[in-house]
XYZ file of C-alpha atoms in Angstrom:
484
model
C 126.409 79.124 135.601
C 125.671 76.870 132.232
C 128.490 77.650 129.549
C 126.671 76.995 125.753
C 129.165 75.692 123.414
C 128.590 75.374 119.465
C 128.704 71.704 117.971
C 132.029 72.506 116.390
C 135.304 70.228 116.349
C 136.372 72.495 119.074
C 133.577 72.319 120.917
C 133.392 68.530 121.225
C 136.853 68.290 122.086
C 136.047 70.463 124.941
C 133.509 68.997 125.975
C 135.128 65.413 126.121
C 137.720 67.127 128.183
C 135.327 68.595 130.733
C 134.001 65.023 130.877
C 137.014 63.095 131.633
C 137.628 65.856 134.017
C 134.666 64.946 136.147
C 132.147 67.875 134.706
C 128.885 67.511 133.632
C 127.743 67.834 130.136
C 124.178 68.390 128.716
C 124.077 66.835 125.332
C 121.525 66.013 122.306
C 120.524 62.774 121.363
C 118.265 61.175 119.032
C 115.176 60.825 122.146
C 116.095 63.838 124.239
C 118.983 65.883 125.862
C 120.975 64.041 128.045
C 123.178 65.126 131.305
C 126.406 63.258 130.956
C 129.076 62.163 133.096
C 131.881 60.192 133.280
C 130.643 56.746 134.362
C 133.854 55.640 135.713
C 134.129 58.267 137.879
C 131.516 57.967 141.011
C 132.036 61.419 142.183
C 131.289 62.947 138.525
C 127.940 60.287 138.509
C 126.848 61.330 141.688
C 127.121 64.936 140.735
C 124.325 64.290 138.354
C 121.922 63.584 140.881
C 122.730 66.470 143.123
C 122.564 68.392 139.964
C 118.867 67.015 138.801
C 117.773 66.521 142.533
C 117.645 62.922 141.354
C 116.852 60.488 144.030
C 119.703 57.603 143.661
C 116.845 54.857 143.696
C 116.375 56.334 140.192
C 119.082 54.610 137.954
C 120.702 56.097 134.955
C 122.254 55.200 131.598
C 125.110 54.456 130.165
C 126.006 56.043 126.524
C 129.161 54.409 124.912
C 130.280 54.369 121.146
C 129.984 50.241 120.238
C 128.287 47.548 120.906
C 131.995 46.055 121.998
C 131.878 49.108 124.518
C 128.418 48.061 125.542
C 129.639 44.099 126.402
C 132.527 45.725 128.302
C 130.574 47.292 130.755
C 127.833 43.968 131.465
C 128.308 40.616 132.475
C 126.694 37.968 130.427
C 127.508 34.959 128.486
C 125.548 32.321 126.617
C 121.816 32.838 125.243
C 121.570 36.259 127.260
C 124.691 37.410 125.072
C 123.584 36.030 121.770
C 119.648 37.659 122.561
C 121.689 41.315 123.563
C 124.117 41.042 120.111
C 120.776 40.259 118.422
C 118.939 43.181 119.776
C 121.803 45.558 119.654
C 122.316 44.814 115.767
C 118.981 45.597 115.208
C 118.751 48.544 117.443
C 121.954 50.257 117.557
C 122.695 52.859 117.354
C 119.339 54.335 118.304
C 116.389 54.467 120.915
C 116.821 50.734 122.865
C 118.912 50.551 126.363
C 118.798 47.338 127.556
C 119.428 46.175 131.041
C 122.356 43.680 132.451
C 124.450 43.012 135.486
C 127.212 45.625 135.578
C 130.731 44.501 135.548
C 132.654 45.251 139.212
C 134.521 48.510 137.750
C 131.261 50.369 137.390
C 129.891 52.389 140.065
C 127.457 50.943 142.028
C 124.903 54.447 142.076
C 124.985 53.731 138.530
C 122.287 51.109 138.558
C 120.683 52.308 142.123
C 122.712 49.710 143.888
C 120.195 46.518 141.841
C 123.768 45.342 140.584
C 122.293 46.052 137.513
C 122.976 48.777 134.423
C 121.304 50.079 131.637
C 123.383 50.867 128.265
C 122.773 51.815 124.622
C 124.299 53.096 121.810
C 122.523 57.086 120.463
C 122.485 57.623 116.810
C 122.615 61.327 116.849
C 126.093 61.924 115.117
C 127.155 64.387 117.436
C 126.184 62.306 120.239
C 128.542 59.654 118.806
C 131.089 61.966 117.972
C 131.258 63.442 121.661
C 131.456 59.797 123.091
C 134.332 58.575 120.893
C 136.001 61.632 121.543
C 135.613 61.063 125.513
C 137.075 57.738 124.972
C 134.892 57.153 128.171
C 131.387 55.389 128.555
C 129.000 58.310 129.736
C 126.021 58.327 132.186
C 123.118 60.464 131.272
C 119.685 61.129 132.553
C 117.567 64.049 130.674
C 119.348 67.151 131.435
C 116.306 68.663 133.129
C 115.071 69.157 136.931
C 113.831 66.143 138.261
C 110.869 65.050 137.240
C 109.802 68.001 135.132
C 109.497 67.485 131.360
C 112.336 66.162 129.544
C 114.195 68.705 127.184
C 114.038 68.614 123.850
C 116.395 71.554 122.965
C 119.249 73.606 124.398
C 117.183 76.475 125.441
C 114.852 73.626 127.478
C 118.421 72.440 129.237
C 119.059 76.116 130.268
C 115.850 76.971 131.728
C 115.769 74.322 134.086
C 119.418 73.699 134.841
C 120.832 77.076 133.764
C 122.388 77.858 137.205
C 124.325 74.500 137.544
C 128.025 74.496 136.940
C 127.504 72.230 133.582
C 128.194 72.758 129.670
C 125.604 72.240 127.166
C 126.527 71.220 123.942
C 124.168 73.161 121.326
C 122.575 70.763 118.530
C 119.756 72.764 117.635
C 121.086 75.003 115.183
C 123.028 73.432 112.817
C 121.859 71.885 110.012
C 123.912 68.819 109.882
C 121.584 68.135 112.603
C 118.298 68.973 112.184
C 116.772 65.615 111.459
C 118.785 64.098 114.110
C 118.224 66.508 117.187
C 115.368 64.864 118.948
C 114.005 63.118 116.223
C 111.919 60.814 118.770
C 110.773 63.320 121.265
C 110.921 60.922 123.852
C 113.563 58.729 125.729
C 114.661 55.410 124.239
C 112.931 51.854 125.353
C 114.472 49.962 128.967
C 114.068 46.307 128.599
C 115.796 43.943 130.673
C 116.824 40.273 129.233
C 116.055 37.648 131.717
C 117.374 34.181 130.568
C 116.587 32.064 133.840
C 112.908 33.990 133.648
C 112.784 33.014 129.872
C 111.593 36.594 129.154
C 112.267 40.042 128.493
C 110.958 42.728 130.787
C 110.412 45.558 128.673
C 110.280 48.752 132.221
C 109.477 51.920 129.927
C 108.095 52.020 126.826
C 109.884 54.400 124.302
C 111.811 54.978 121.123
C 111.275 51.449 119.957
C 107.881 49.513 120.281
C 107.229 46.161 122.082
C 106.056 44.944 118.076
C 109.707 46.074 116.839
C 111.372 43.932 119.635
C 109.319 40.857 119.085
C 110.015 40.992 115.591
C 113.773 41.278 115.876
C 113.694 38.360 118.744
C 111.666 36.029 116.219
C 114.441 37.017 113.038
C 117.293 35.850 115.143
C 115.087 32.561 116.269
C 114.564 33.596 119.970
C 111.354 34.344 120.475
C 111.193 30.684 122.350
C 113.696 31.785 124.958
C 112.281 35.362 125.482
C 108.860 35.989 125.758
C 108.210 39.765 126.073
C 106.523 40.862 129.494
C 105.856 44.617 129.912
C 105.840 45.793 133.398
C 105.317 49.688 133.917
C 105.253 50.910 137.732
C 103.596 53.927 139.054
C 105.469 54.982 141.914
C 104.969 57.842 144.261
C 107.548 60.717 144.095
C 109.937 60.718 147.080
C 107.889 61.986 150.111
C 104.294 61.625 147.727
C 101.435 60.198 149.116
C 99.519 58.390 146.970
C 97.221 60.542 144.321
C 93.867 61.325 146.018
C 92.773 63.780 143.320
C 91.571 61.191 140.534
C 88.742 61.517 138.900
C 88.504 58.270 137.005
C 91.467 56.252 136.235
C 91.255 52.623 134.932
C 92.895 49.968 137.088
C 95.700 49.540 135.238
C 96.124 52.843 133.865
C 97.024 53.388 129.943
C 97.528 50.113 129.356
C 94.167 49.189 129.583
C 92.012 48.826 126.692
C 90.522 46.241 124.663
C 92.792 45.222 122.090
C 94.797 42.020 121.324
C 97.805 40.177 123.518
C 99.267 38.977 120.634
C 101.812 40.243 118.300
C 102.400 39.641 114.630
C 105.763 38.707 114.371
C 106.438 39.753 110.840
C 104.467 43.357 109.176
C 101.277 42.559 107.509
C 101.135 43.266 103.883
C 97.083 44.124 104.066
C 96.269 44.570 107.060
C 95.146 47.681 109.614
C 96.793 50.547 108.870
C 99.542 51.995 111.485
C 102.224 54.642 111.608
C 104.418 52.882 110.702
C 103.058 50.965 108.326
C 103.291 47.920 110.039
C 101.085 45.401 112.442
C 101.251 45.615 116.143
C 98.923 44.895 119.177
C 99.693 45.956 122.543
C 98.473 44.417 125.656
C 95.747 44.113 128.320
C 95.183 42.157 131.363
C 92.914 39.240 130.775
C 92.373 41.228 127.372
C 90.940 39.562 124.428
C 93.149 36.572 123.109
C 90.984 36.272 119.923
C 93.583 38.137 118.218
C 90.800 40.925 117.447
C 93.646 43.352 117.317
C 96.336 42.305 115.685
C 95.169 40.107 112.799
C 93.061 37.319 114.555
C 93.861 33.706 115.510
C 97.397 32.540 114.442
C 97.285 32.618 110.497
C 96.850 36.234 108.289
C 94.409 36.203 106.312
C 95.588 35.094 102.764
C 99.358 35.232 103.899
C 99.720 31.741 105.117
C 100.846 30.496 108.881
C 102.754 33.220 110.861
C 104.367 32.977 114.269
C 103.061 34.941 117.571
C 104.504 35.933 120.866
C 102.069 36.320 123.696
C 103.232 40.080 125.398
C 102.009 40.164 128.841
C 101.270 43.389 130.491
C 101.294 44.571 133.974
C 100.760 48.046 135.550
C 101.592 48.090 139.289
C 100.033 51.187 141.045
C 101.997 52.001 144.496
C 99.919 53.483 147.137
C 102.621 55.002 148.757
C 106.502 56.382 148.353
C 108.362 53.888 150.366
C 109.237 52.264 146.847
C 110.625 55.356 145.851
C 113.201 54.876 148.090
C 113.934 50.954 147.031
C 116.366 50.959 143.521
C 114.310 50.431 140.693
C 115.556 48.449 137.582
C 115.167 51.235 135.359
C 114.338 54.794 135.091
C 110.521 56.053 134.426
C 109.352 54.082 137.341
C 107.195 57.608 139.082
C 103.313 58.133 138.820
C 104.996 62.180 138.382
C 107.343 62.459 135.915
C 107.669 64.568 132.686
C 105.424 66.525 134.437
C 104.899 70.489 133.906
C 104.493 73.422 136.614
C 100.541 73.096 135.629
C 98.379 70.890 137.360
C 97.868 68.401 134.282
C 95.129 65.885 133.557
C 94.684 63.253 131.165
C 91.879 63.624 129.565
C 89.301 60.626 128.132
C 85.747 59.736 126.996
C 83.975 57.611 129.368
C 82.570 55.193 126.541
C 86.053 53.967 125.821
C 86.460 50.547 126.370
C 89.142 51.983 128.476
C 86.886 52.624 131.563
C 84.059 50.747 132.738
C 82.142 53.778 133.964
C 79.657 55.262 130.925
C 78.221 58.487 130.692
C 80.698 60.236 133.391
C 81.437 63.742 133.008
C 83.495 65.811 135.080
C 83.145 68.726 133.386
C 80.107 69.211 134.608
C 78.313 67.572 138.413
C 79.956 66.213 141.412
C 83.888 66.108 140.662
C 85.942 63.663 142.937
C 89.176 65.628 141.838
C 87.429 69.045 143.423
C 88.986 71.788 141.639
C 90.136 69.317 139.203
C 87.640 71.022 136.689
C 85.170 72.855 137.891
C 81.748 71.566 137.049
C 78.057 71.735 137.803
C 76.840 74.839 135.717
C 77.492 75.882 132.328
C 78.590 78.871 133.409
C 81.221 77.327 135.629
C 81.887 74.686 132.881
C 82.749 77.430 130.275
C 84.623 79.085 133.487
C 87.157 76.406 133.780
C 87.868 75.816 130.140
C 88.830 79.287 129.777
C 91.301 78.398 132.167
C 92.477 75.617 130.832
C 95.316 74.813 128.152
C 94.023 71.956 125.758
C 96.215 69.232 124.171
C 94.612 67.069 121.658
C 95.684 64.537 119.491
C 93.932 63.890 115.792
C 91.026 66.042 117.022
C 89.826 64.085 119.765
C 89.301 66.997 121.802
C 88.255 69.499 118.888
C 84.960 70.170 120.632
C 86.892 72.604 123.450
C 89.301 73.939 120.880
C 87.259 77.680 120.995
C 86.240 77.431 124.687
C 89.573 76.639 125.687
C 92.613 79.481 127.043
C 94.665 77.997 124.463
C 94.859 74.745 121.756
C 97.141 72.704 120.207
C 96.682 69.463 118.664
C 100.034 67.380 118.599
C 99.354 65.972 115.269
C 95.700 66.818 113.611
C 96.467 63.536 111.258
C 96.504 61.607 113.978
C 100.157 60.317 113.943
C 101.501 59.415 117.098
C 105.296 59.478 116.172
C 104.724 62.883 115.739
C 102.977 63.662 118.250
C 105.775 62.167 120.832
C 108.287 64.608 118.990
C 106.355 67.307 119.995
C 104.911 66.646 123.327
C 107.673 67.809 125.378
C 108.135 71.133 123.619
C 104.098 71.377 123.918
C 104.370 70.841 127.557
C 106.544 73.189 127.940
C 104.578 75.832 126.374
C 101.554 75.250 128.363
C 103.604 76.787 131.172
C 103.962 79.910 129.321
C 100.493 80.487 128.623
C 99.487 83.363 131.104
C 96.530 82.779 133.238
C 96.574 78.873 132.874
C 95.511 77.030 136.106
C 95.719 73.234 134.306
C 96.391 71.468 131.144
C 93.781 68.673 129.882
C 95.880 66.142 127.422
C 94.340 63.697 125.182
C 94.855 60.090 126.232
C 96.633 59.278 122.908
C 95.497 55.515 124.079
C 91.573 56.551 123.375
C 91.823 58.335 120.355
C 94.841 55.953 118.355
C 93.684 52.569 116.441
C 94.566 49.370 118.594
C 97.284 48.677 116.052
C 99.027 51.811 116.632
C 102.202 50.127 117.675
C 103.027 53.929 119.068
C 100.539 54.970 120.939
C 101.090 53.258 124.511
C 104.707 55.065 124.651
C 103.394 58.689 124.320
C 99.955 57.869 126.821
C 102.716 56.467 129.354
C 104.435 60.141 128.725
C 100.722 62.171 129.447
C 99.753 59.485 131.919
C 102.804 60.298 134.371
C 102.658 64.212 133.202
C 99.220 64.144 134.675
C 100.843 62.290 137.627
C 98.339 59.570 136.952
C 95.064 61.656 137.089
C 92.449 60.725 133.982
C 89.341 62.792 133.886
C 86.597 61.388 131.787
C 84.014 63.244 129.866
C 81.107 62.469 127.966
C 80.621 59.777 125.432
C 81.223 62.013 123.047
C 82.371 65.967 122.969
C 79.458 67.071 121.329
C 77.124 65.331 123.717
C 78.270 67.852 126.148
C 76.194 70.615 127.809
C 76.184 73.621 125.946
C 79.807 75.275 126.892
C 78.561 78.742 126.099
């Protein structure tokens, strides 16, 4: 059984104990609650996946204290050093792990036998304090079953791992760390630096955007040596065949939609408005190269010459699981993941620029996805809805908020950071809505401006939730058959 122990001196020294002992330990970070093991110890790291049901193809982590205990556990000299110090200075501690070749002394299992590893630095204080109290770099997944949503509090780790012989260190109830607990919602950024490839390979989208990296690659004058490529697989679960049951799904998933390939490599002072109040673009293939997103050509206007750096995109859907059984570079890799124990769709208007089919509507007429959502009456259109959970983001979906079982919108104003702190926990609660038979999420992609330098990190999250299933609906909610 779980053991719960209070973020108290005592508590992290007993923790860092059961560590360098070979236990397991559930801790917070700053992106989500992490399982933890020693990563010197193979048996401990192994343990992890047995405890997760963790296929080893799926790679983990590596926490550690310093950027010094970072470059101890990687190989890498020259340019690929100077680019990781750069990014690491920005970065660290917080939400960026970034891929190398491990040194010899690390377990193999580690990095899914690529010879590879992924390491950061957390911010969360009592993250920090627990590693430098180890005195040992420390391995950790989210400290949930495998493939199920990613915990964002204590009570999340105990529901799905409760039974396991592991210790979870509480951070949810102490107000030292209330701002610090989760403050991202979702796991940190995996980017891989590849020196000979003159790029960096940016394998799942998080805590940090593509337009944050860029810019910190161009301050330390390296934006020459690494172009930024973003590759995000969709990969079968172990045993999965490939997903029969969608409706309408562009080609290349979330990442498709007209916007620009460019990034700004410095904010704009004037220009669209994002969450973060500065300029990004993300990326499409063959997508505009006007620069219609991001600012346009390769001058601002008014604010003289500024530097760009093309971001290429890629989505590669597998149409079967043998990959799943080949070690991936980095975690995040499966069409299912984050996923909750209600069939979930993602849920998008078919006039986006997203899709190339108009005027689809599976809420009502023939349905590839078959009990997907019912359709071809009113009365079984308002049938299904009251069977179905609703997540929307900035109203999107505001149409089925009174047909629906149940509502929530993850941020009515629209702003995606918040809405990736709370998707997890809203996941979660979908499963606890009694008489639910799906959940229909907002593609956070549709709905966001094309400079939201956010939104492709929490439709990546939905997208794999929904296990890669997008349902499209009319042009616009209230051109809709009557629901009622």
């Amino acid at each position: 059984m779980a053991e719960t122990l209070p973020p108290t001196a005592e508590g992290v020294k007993e923790c860092a104990e059961r560590l360098r002992a070979g236990k397991l330990v559930a801790f917070p970070t700053e992106t989500v609650y992490g399982l933890g093991a020693n990563a010197l110890d193979e048996p401990a790291v192994r343990d992890i996946f047995a405890c997760k049901g963790r296929p080893l193809s799926d790679p983990l982590i590596v926490h550690v204290a310093s950027v010094d205990d970072a470059l101890g556990c990687i190989d890498i000299d020259g340019v690929t050093r100077e680019a990781f110090v750069a990014l690491a200075s920005e970065f660290w501690p917080g939400g960026l792990t970034l891929v190398a070749p491990a040194r010899a002394h690390l377990p193999t299992c580690l990095g899914a036998g690529t010879g590879s590893v992924g390491v950061r630095v957390p911010s969360h204080p009592l993250a920090l304090e627990l590693l430098r109290e180890a005195k040992v770099p420390v391995a950790a997944p989210s400290a949930n079953r495998f493939g199920h949503v990613s915990p964002t509090m204590a009570a999340h780790v105990a529901a799905d791992l409760g039974e396991s012989d592991i210790t979870i260190l509480n951070g949810d109830n102490d107000e030292r760390y209330t701002d610090w607990t989760c403050k991202h919602g979702v796991e940190s950024t995996v980017c891989k630096l590849d020196a000979a490839a003159g790029e960096l390979v940016v394998y799942r989208r998080g805590a940090v955007s593509e337009g944050e990296i860029v810019r910190a690659l161009t301050a330390a004058n390296l934006q020459k040596q690494f172009a930024v490529r973003i590759v995000c697989k969709h990969i079968p679960m172990p045993g999965q065949g490939p997903i029969t049951d969608t409706v309408a799904a562009p080609p290349s998933g979330p990442l498709k939609r007209k916007m620009s390939d460019d990034w700004d490599t410095e904010p704009k002072s004037n220009g669209a408005k994002s969450t973060n109040g500065s300029s990004a673009g993300g990326a499409e293939e063959g997508g505009d190269e006007s620069g219609s997103g991001g600012g346009g050509g390769g001058s601002g206007g008014g604010g003289g010459d500024r530097q760009r750096q093309r971001v290429e995109a890629s989505e590669q859907s597998v149409e079967n699981s043998e990959e799943s059984e080949v070690g991936q570079e980095a975690p995040g890799q499966l069409i299912t993941h984050y996923a909750p124990d209600v069939p979930t769709f993602m849920i998008r208007r078919a006039a986006d620029p997203t899709t190339g089919n108009a005027g689809v509507d599976v809420l009502g007429g023939d349905a590839a996805g078959g009990d997907a959502v019912a359709g071809g009456t009113v009365a079984a259109r308002q049938a299904a809805l009251q069977e179905s959970v609703v997540l929307d983001y900035g109203g999107y979906l505001i149409a089925y908020a009174d047909q629906a079982l149940a509502y929530r919108d993850l941020s009515p104003k629209g702003d995606t950071q918040e809405a990736a702190r709370g998707l997890f926990a809203a996941l979660r609660w979908t499963e606890d809505i009694e008489g639910a038979k799906r959940v229909l999420i907002c593609d956070v992609m549709a709905a966001a401006p094309a400079t939201d330098e956010h939104a492709a990190t929490v439709a990546d999250r939905a997208f794999r939730a929904a296990s890669g299933r997008v349902l499209l609906i009319g042009a616009e909610p209230t051109d809709l058959p009557p629901l009622s």
